[in-house]
Amino acid sequence: MSRRVSQAAVPRVTRSSTSQARQRQLGEPQDTGAALPRGRPSDSALAQDLSLMSMSEQKATSSRRGRPAKAPAHRPPPRAPATPRGGLHTVARMMKAGRCRNVLVVAGAGISTGSGIPDFRTPGTGLYANLEKYNIPYPEAIFNIDFFSSDPRPFLSLAKELYPGRHRPNYIHYFIRMLHHKGLLLRVYTQNIDGLEQMCGIPEEKLVEAHGSFASASCHLCYTPFPAQEAKKAIMNDSVPTCGFCQATVKPDVVFFGEDLPQKYFLHSKDFPKADLLIIMGTSLQIEPFASLVDSVRPGVPRLLLNRDAVGPFLRAPRRRGDYMELGDLGLTVRTLAQTLGWHSDIQGLMAAQEHASATPWPDTLPSVIGQEIANVSATRGTMESGPGAPEPISSEESDESETDRGSTCSGPSN
Ligand code: CNA
């Protein structure tokens, strides 16, 4: 398993909150947890996890360019735009001009809310706001390995809800796949554990699931691998899978606070210097070391933030040259970007083809605008599967598993 491999091959990098990272930057003693068993956080890490709660309350304070100092008294003041305008269109222009051929996507839970999976921190709907039923002392406890060790039930019940299979990828996932399809995707780094990137057909080699996934499972104590399907079956039946070797609890290989990130994550050291566009989507950039990835592109490389709020370096003023953001609902901003690029109908076709081909049953509810769009696209094919009026799906050799990365031969965006 990657955690053990990374121990020997690379310096240990564990998942933590931004507060921990800041402490390191300030030169304070780093709590490495060295005396603890591998992959387990120290007590101070627990306290630092708590700080996430207050950070989640922080409101975006985006800088607003071009805002008039004061409006003349005889005229109503012009309304300042909610977000700095033009970012999305500027980036789209660069893409259309063929200036962005190595695109990196950094994604978080916000890309999957349109599929009906709550994120962590959105007030009201986020998981952290709705954890009463798990009877845990504080929200982050659900992803804390010490807490899991003493009581795995809260995480296992949440895992039951999050296991891949209950949700479908949405337009945003397919937009990322379309980047690949156009030969522009260098890699997508996701914090998500829902498997929707894979489900929409983004090939494994283009994907880094930085916080692990449900695709494998192992003992949380001795790391002995455990068959993923058996773990899933046990969890779905409300029982606790246990390790055949040491009898400790088995968990899906989702990275908890204080645990090592998968070795694939270290591809970032090659990828980020190569990127000529970074798109950051649906993340609060609160979890380290993932959050700092966005600072590792070369100076001046355009970074486009698509999110509901400004986050991370986009909160600072003045903004770095090459930083653009478009704030609002991701489903809408991504659709606008796709339309500006002329990719919208290609994406709809791709969604229709993939969803049609999928053997996984449809979810009962598709709550978002984008979920509705999937339903519409498929419904126009008739009973969600066939019928007149549907956009022609792209040809099967383009839409199936045999899709190849045409990064080396692509001459830039086709539209
Ligand atoms: P987060 O901290 O909850 O942040 C999500 C961000 O997305 C916030 O800034 C939201 O405002 C924004 N957002 C949510 N929905 C939308 C929308 N429709 N349009 C625009 N913006 C939106 O989640 P992060 O990903 O930053 O935190 C990392 C954690 C979350 C990872 O460790 C994941 O494992 C974990 N997580 C994953 C999932 C998943 O796999 N789908 C779900 C919940 C949590």
mmCIF file of N, CA and C in Angstrom, residues 214-260:
data_model
loop_
_atom_site.group_PDB
_atom_site.id
_atom_site.type_symbol
_atom_site.label_atom_id
_atom_site.label_comp_id
_atom_site.label_asym_id
_atom_site.label_seq_id
_atom_site.Cartn_x
_atom_site.Cartn_y
_atom_site.Cartn_z
ATOM 1 N N PHE A 214 -11.992 4.670 -1.904
ATOM 2 C CA PHE A 214 -12.590 3.442 -1.388
ATOM 3 C C PHE A 214 -12.177 2.225 -2.218
ATOM 4 N N ALA A 215 -11.314 2.458 -3.196
ATOM 5 C CA ALA A 215 -10.981 1.365 -4.124
ATOM 6 C C ALA A 215 -10.148 0.277 -3.475
ATOM 7 N N SER A 216 -9.499 0.587 -2.358
ATOM 8 C CA SER A 216 -8.767 -0.456 -1.639
ATOM 9 C C SER A 216 -9.004 -0.260 -0.150
ATOM 10 N N ALA A 217 -8.614 -1.259 0.632
ATOM 11 C CA ALA A 217 -8.827 -1.175 2.080
ATOM 12 C C ALA A 217 -7.670 -1.876 2.776
ATOM 13 N N SER A 218 -7.448 -1.504 4.025
ATOM 14 C CA SER A 218 -6.380 -2.161 4.775
ATOM 15 C C SER A 218 -6.594 -1.947 6.270
ATOM 16 N N CYS A 219 -5.830 -2.677 7.047
ATOM 17 C CA CYS A 219 -5.917 -2.547 8.498
ATOM 18 C C CYS A 219 -5.400 -1.164 8.889
ATOM 19 N N HIS A 220 -6.127 -0.459 9.736
ATOM 20 C CA HIS A 220 -5.703 0.906 10.087
ATOM 21 C C HIS A 220 -4.478 0.886 11.002
ATOM 22 N N LEU A 221 -4.175 -0.320 11.559
ATOM 23 C CA LEU A 221 -3.070 -0.398 12.516
ATOM 24 C C LEU A 221 -1.810 -0.997 11.892
ATOM 25 N N CYS A 222 -1.960 -2.160 11.249
ATOM 26 C CA CYS A 222 -0.753 -2.821 10.717
ATOM 27 C C CYS A 222 -0.671 -2.698 9.199
ATOM 28 N N TYR A 223 -1.655 -2.099 8.584
ATOM 29 C CA TYR A 223 -1.682 -1.817 7.140
ATOM 30 C C TYR A 223 -1.753 -3.068 6.255
ATOM 31 N N THR A 224 -2.067 -4.204 6.864
ATOM 32 C CA THR A 224 -2.239 -5.394 6.023
ATOM 33 C C THR A 224 -3.410 -5.157 5.070
ATOM 34 N N PRO A 225 -3.173 -5.344 3.760
ATOM 35 C CA PRO A 225 -4.271 -5.132 2.808
ATOM 36 C C PRO A 225 -5.455 -6.066 3.091
ATOM 37 N N PHE A 226 -6.619 -5.590 2.765
ATOM 38 C CA PHE A 226 -7.864 -6.334 2.996
ATOM 39 C C PHE A 226 -8.678 -6.203 1.711
ATOM 40 N N PRO A 227 -9.318 -7.269 1.264
ATOM 41 C CA PRO A 227 -10.074 -7.160 0.005
ATOM 42 C C PRO A 227 -11.131 -6.046 0.071
ATOM 43 N N ALA A 228 -11.048 -5.135 -0.894
ATOM 44 C CA ALA A 228 -11.915 -3.958 -0.870
ATOM 45 C C ALA A 228 -13.393 -4.344 -0.895
ATOM 46 N N GLN A 229 -13.725 -5.351 -1.690
ATOM 47 C CA GLN A 229 -15.135 -5.739 -1.810
ATOM 48 C C GLN A 229 -15.671 -6.297 -0.497
ATOM 49 N N GLU A 230 -14.796 -7.058 0.194
ATOM 50 C CA GLU A 230 -15.225 -7.618 1.491
ATOM 51 C C GLU A 230 -15.433 -6.507 2.511
ATOM 52 N N ALA A 231 -14.527 -5.528 2.469
ATOM 53 C CA ALA A 231 -14.670 -4.398 3.399
ATOM 54 C C ALA A 231 -15.982 -3.686 3.124
ATOM 55 N N LYS A 232 -16.261 -3.467 1.842
ATOM 56 C CA LYS A 232 -17.500 -2.769 1.468
ATOM 57 C C LYS A 232 -18.724 -3.560 1.945
ATOM 58 N N LYS A 233 -18.667 -4.868 1.704
ATOM 59 C CA LYS A 233 -19.814 -5.701 2.080
ATOM 60 C C LYS A 233 -20.074 -5.607 3.588
ATOM 61 N N ALA A 234 -18.977 -5.706 4.359
ATOM 62 C CA ALA A 234 -19.138 -5.630 5.821
ATOM 63 C C ALA A 234 -19.718 -4.281 6.221
ATOM 64 N N ILE A 235 -19.145 -3.217 5.661
ATOM 65 C CA ILE A 235 -19.590 -1.871 6.051
ATOM 66 C C ILE A 235 -21.050 -1.656 5.670
ATOM 67 N N MET A 236 -21.419 -2.127 4.481
ATOM 68 C CA MET A 236 -22.810 -1.970 4.028
ATOM 69 C C MET A 236 -23.777 -2.759 4.910
ATOM 70 N N ASN A 237 -23.250 -3.820 5.540
ATOM 71 C CA ASN A 237 -24.100 -4.624 6.425
ATOM 72 C C ASN A 237 -23.971 -4.205 7.876
ATOM 73 N N ASP A 238 -23.437 -3.012 8.085
ATOM 74 C CA ASP A 238 -23.270 -2.460 9.426
ATOM 75 C C ASP A 238 -22.386 -3.300 10.327
ATOM 76 N N SER A 239 -21.482 -4.067 9.730
ATOM 77 C CA SER A 239 -20.529 -4.739 10.612
ATOM 78 C C SER A 239 -19.140 -4.132 10.419
ATOM 79 N N VAL A 240 -18.255 -4.458 11.322
ATOM 80 C CA VAL A 240 -16.935 -3.840 11.324
ATOM 81 C C VAL A 240 -15.917 -4.830 10.748
ATOM 82 N N PRO A 241 -15.335 -4.517 9.601
ATOM 83 C CA PRO A 241 -14.348 -5.449 9.044
ATOM 84 C C PRO A 241 -13.085 -5.471 9.907
ATOM 85 N N THR A 242 -12.572 -6.648 10.172
ATOM 86 C CA THR A 242 -11.371 -6.712 11.023
ATOM 87 C C THR A 242 -10.238 -7.425 10.304
ATOM 88 N N CYS A 243 -9.050 -7.037 10.683
ATOM 89 C CA CYS A 243 -7.833 -7.537 10.060
ATOM 90 C C CYS A 243 -7.590 -8.994 10.459
ATOM 91 N N GLY A 244 -7.297 -9.825 9.465
ATOM 92 C CA GLY A 244 -7.030 -11.233 9.743
ATOM 93 C C GLY A 244 -5.711 -11.413 10.474
ATOM 94 N N PHE A 245 -4.866 -10.421 10.407
ATOM 95 C CA PHE A 245 -3.528 -10.540 10.991
ATOM 96 C C PHE A 245 -3.500 -10.057 12.440
ATOM 97 N N CYS A 246 -4.040 -8.851 12.709
ATOM 98 C CA CYS A 246 -3.932 -8.309 14.081
ATOM 99 C C CYS A 246 -5.295 -8.028 14.714
ATOM 100 N N GLN A 247 -6.348 -8.306 13.994
ATOM 101 C CA GLN A 247 -7.727 -8.127 14.500
ATOM 102 C C GLN A 247 -8.144 -6.665 14.726
ATOM 103 N N ALA A 248 -7.303 -5.734 14.313
ATOM 104 C CA ALA A 248 -7.733 -4.329 14.422
ATOM 105 C C ALA A 248 -8.732 -4.029 13.298
ATOM 106 N N THR A 249 -9.342 -2.856 13.382
ATOM 107 C CA THR A 249 -10.378 -2.518 12.391
ATOM 108 C C THR A 249 -9.754 -2.175 11.044
ATOM 109 N N VAL A 250 -10.397 -2.680 10.014
ATOM 110 C CA VAL A 250 -9.997 -2.370 8.636
ATOM 111 C C VAL A 250 -10.751 -1.125 8.204
ATOM 112 N N LYS A 251 -10.073 -0.273 7.446
ATOM 113 C CA LYS A 251 -10.807 0.871 6.878
ATOM 114 C C LYS A 251 -10.463 1.015 5.404
ATOM 115 N N PRO A 252 -11.390 1.603 4.637
ATOM 116 C CA PRO A 252 -11.050 1.915 3.240
ATOM 117 C C PRO A 252 -9.836 2.840 3.250
ATOM 118 N N ASP A 253 -9.043 2.817 2.191
ATOM 119 C CA ASP A 253 -7.805 3.611 2.179
ATOM 120 C C ASP A 253 -8.053 5.084 1.864
ATOM 121 N N VAL A 254 -8.936 5.654 2.662
ATOM 122 C CA VAL A 254 -9.173 7.093 2.633
ATOM 123 C C VAL A 254 -8.167 7.694 3.613
ATOM 124 N N VAL A 255 -7.492 8.767 3.200
ATOM 125 C CA VAL A 255 -6.435 9.325 4.053
ATOM 126 C C VAL A 255 -7.038 10.168 5.175
ATOM 127 N N PHE A 256 -6.759 9.768 6.400
ATOM 128 C CA PHE A 256 -7.231 10.521 7.571
ATOM 129 C C PHE A 256 -6.196 11.577 7.950
ATOM 130 N N PHE A 257 -6.610 12.507 8.800
ATOM 131 C CA PHE A 257 -5.659 13.514 9.297
ATOM 132 C C PHE A 257 -4.475 12.807 9.947
ATOM 133 N N GLY A 258 -3.296 13.214 9.542
ATOM 134 C CA GLY A 258 -2.084 12.644 10.121
ATOM 135 C C GLY A 258 -1.579 11.433 9.366
ATOM 136 N N GLU A 259 -2.322 10.933 8.398
ATOM 137 C CA GLU A 259 -1.871 9.780 7.631
ATOM 138 C C GLU A 259 -1.101 10.219 6.378
ATOM 139 N N ASP A 260 -0.268 9.309 5.899
ATOM 140 C CA ASP A 260 0.521 9.611 4.703
ATOM 141 C C ASP A 260 -0.361 9.700 3.464
#
